Coordinates of C-alpha atoms and ligand atoms in Angstrom, one line a residue:
M1 CA 149.4 98.1 169.5
G2 CA 146.2 100.1 169.5
D3 CA 143.7 100.8 172.2
S4 CA 141.0 98.0 172.1
R5 CA 138.3 100.5 173.1
S6 CA 138.8 102.7 170.1
S7 CA 139.9 100.1 167.5
R8 CA 137.6 99.6 164.6
Y9 CA 139.4 96.4 163.6
K10 CA 140.7 93.8 166.0
L11 CA 143.2 91.3 164.7
L12 CA 144.6 88.4 166.6
G13 CA 148.1 87.2 165.9
I14 CA 149.0 83.6 166.4
S15 CA 152.6 82.5 166.2
G16 CA 153.6 78.9 165.5
S17 CA 156.8 79.3 167.5
L18 CA 157.1 79.5 171.2
R19 CA 160.8 80.4 171.4
R20 CA 161.8 83.8 172.6
A21 CA 163.8 84.8 169.6
S22 CA 161.2 83.5 167.1
A23 CA 161.2 85.1 163.7
S24 CA 157.5 84.3 163.3
T25 CA 156.6 86.2 166.5
A26 CA 159.0 89.0 165.6
V27 CA 157.2 89.4 162.3
L28 CA 153.8 89.7 164.1
R29 CA 155.2 92.2 166.6
A30 CA 156.7 94.4 163.8
A31 CA 153.5 94.2 161.8
A32 CA 151.5 95.3 164.9
E33 CA 153.7 98.3 165.4
R34 CA 152.9 99.6 161.9
L35 CA 149.2 99.5 162.0
P36 CA 147.0 102.6 161.7
P37 CA 145.4 103.7 165.0
D38 CA 142.0 102.2 164.3
V39 CA 143.5 98.7 163.9
E40 CA 145.0 96.6 166.7
L41 CA 146.8 93.3 166.6
S42 CA 147.4 91.4 169.9
I43 CA 149.3 88.2 170.0
A44 CA 147.6 85.1 171.5
S45 CA 149.5 82.7 173.8
I46 CA 149.2 79.1 172.8
G47 CA 152.1 77.7 174.8
E48 CA 150.0 76.8 177.9
L49 CA 147.5 74.6 176.1
P50 CA 147.9 70.9 177.0
L51 CA 148.1 68.3 174.2
Y52 CA 144.7 67.8 172.7
N53 CA 142.7 65.2 174.4
E54 CA 139.0 65.2 174.2
D55 CA 138.9 63.5 177.7
D56 CA 140.8 66.3 179.3
R57 CA 138.1 68.2 181.3
R58 CA 140.4 69.7 183.9
P59 CA 139.4 73.2 184.9
E60 CA 142.7 74.7 183.9
T61 CA 142.4 73.1 180.4
I62 CA 138.9 74.4 179.9
A63 CA 140.0 77.8 181.1
A64 CA 143.0 77.9 178.7
V65 CA 140.9 76.7 175.7
N66 CA 138.1 79.1 176.5
E67 CA 140.5 82.0 176.7
L68 CA 141.8 81.2 173.2
N69 CA 138.3 80.6 171.9
R70 CA 137.2 84.0 173.3
A71 CA 140.2 85.8 171.8
I72 CA 139.5 84.3 168.3
D73 CA 135.8 85.0 168.6
N74 CA 136.5 88.7 169.6
A75 CA 138.9 89.2 166.7
D76 CA 137.7 90.3 163.3
G77 CA 140.5 88.4 161.7
L78 CA 143.6 86.3 162.4
V79 CA 147.2 86.7 161.3
V80 CA 148.9 83.4 161.7
A81 CA 152.7 83.4 161.3
S82 CA 154.4 80.1 161.5
P83 CA 157.7 78.4 160.8
E84 CA 157.9 75.3 158.7
Y85 CA 158.8 72.2 160.6
N86 CA 159.6 69.0 158.8
H87 CA 157.7 70.2 155.7
G88 CA 154.7 70.8 157.9
I89 CA 153.8 73.0 160.8
P90 CA 155.0 72.9 164.5
G91 CA 153.0 70.7 166.7
V92 CA 152.2 73.6 169.1
L93 CA 150.3 75.4 166.3
A94 CA 148.5 72.2 165.1
N95 CA 147.6 71.5 168.7
A96 CA 146.1 75.0 169.3
I97 CA 144.1 74.8 166.1
D98 CA 142.8 71.3 167.0
W99 CA 141.5 72.7 170.4
V100 CA 139.7 75.7 168.8
S101 CA 138.4 73.7 165.8
R102 CA 135.8 72.0 168.0
P103 CA 132.9 71.6 167.6
G104 CA 133.7 70.5 164.1
Y105 CA 132.5 73.0 161.3
E106 CA 130.8 75.1 164.1
S107 CA 133.9 76.4 165.9
V108 CA 135.1 80.0 166.4
L109 CA 137.2 79.5 163.3
K110 CA 134.2 79.1 161.0
H111 CA 134.1 82.0 158.5
K112 CA 137.0 83.8 160.3
P113 CA 139.1 85.7 157.8
V114 CA 142.8 84.5 158.1
L115 CA 146.0 85.8 156.7
V116 CA 148.8 83.2 156.7
I117 CA 152.5 84.0 156.9
S118 CA 155.2 81.4 156.7
T119 CA 158.7 81.9 157.8
S120 CA 161.9 79.9 157.5
K121 CA 165.7 80.0 157.7
S122 CA 165.7 78.7 154.1
P123 CA 165.1 80.8 151.0
L124 CA 161.8 78.9 150.4
G125 CA 160.3 80.7 153.3
G126 CA 158.3 77.8 154.6
A127 CA 156.2 77.5 151.3
R128 CA 155.2 74.0 152.2
A129 CA 154.0 75.0 155.7
Q130 CA 152.0 77.8 154.0
L131 CA 150.2 75.2 151.8
Y132 CA 149.7 72.9 154.7
L133 CA 148.2 75.7 156.8
R134 CA 145.8 76.7 154.1
E135 CA 144.5 73.2 153.8
L136 CA 144.2 72.9 157.6
F137 CA 142.2 76.1 157.9
A138 CA 140.0 74.9 155.0
A139 CA 139.0 72.1 157.3
T140 CA 137.8 74.6 159.9
L141 CA 135.7 76.5 157.3
S142 CA 137.7 79.7 158.0
R143 CA 138.5 82.1 155.1
V144 CA 142.1 82.2 154.3
I145 CA 142.3 85.3 152.1
A146 CA 143.2 84.9 148.5
R147 CA 146.2 87.0 147.6
R148 CA 149.9 86.7 146.9
Q149 CA 151.3 84.5 149.6
V150 CA 153.4 86.0 152.4
V151 CA 156.5 83.7 152.5
V152 CA 159.4 85.0 154.5
G153 CA 162.7 83.4 153.5
A154 CA 166.0 83.7 155.4
A155 CA 163.9 85.0 158.3
P156 CA 166.5 85.0 161.1
S157 CA 168.8 87.2 159.0
K158 CA 166.1 89.9 158.9
I159 CA 166.1 90.3 162.7
V160 CA 168.3 92.8 164.4
D161 CA 168.4 93.1 168.2
G162 CA 165.2 90.9 168.4
R163 CA 163.3 93.1 166.0
F164 CA 162.2 92.1 162.5
V165 CA 163.5 95.0 160.5
H166 CA 163.4 94.0 156.8
E167 CA 161.5 96.9 155.2
P168 CA 160.6 95.2 151.9
T169 CA 159.1 92.3 153.8
L170 CA 157.3 94.5 156.2
A171 CA 155.8 96.6 153.4
F172 CA 154.6 93.4 151.7
I173 CA 153.0 92.4 155.0
D174 CA 151.4 95.8 155.4
D175 CA 149.7 95.2 152.0
A176 CA 148.6 91.7 153.0
I177 CA 147.1 93.1 156.2
A178 CA 145.3 95.8 154.2
D179 CA 143.9 92.9 152.0
L180 CA 142.8 91.1 155.2
L181 CA 141.1 94.3 156.4
D182 CA 139.3 94.7 153.0
E183 CA 137.9 91.2 153.4
I184 CA 136.8 92.0 156.9
A185 CA 135.2 95.3 155.8
V186 CA 133.2 93.5 153.1
F187 CA 132.1 90.9 155.6
K188 CA 131.1 93.5 158.2
A189 CA 129.1 95.4 155.7
R190 CA 127.3 92.4 154.4
P191 CA 127.2 89.6 156.9
L192 CA 126.7 86.2 155.5
E193 CA 123.0 85.4 155.0
P194 CA 122.6 81.6 154.5
F195 CA 121.1 80.8 151.2
R196 CA 117.7 79.1 151.9
G197 CA 116.4 76.5 149.6
P198 CA 116.7 73.0 148.3
L199 CA 120.4 73.3 147.6
R200 CA 121.2 73.5 151.3
Q201 CA 120.8 70.2 153.1
N202 CA 123.6 70.5 155.6
R203 CA 123.9 66.7 155.5
Y204 CA 127.5 66.8 156.7
V205 CA 127.2 69.2 159.6
S206 CA 127.9 67.3 162.8
R207 CA 126.6 68.8 166.0
Ligands
FMN301 C1 162.0 70.7 164.3 C2 162.3 71.6 163.2 C3 162.0 71.3 161.9 C4 162.3 72.2 160.8 N1 162.0 71.8 159.6 C5 162.1 72.8 158.6 C6 161.6 72.5 157.3 O1 161.1 71.4 157.0 N2 161.7 73.4 156.3 C7 162.3 74.7 156.6 O2 162.4 75.5 155.7 N3 162.8 74.9 157.8 C8 162.7 74.0 158.8 N4 163.2 74.3 160.1 C9 163.8 75.6 160.3 C10 162.8 76.6 160.8 O3 161.9 77.0 159.8 C11 163.5 77.9 161.3 O4 164.4 77.5 162.3 C12 162.6 79.0 161.7 O5 163.3 80.2 161.7 C13 162.0 78.8 163.0 O6 161.0 79.7 163.2 P1 161.0 80.7 164.5 O7 162.2 81.6 164.2 O8 159.7 81.5 164.3 O9 161.1 79.9 165.7 C14 162.9 73.4 161.1 C15 163.3 73.7 162.5 C16 162.9 72.8 163.5 C17 163.3 73.2 164.9

C-alpha cells in the first residue's frame, strides 16, 4: 500500500466477505500490492456496522457510519470485491451500502467511480452478483465503470498460503484498475458542471 501523503490517487477497497480466508479480500490485498507508487488502495472495514435501522442513533453507530462515509468521501474511487451469495450479494455488503447510501441520491456514493469484482467458488465467478451490484450502485448514482467485467471463478483455488496468486487474473485486474484510474483522471480534470436549463428540474431529488 502506498503512502497516503504522496499518493495521487486514493482508492478504497470494500470486500463483501468478512471471513479471514476470504478470496474477495485476498484479491483486494493482492491488487493493492501491485499498484504504482502514486496509487494507494486501503481496505475499509464494514463488519462493525450494525444492521441498518434509521432509528439507530447510538453514538457508536453514528461513529462507525461516519468513518465509512469519510473513507468513501476521501477516496477517488472504490474497488468493490464480493462473493455471490444465493445469486445475490452478502447481507454485510448490502447493509454497508444501505448505510452510506443515505441521504438518497445525495450520499457519498453519488458520482463515485466504482470498479466491481465478483468472486465465487464456481466457474461462473459470481456473474449474477456482479449484475446485482451494478444495479445496486446505479440506485446510488455512483459510476460503475464500463469495461469488460472482472469475474473471478474458482477463486479459492487461486489462493496459496492466504495470498491470491493467479497471475492472469491479477493482470486482468491491473488493467481494470487502470481503467478506473483513467475514469478518475477524466473526472478530476473536468469536474462535473451541472447543465443549467429547462431540461433539469430535479423533480425526483429528495432532500
Ligand atoms: C450463504 C452462501 C451462499 C452462496 N451462494 C452462492 C451462489 O449463489 N453462487 C455462487 O457462485 N457461490 C455461492 N456461494 C459460494 C461463495 O461464492 C464462495 O464460498 C466464495 O468463495 C466466498 O467468498 P469469500 O472467499 O470472499 O468469502 C455461497 C456461499 C455462501 C456462504
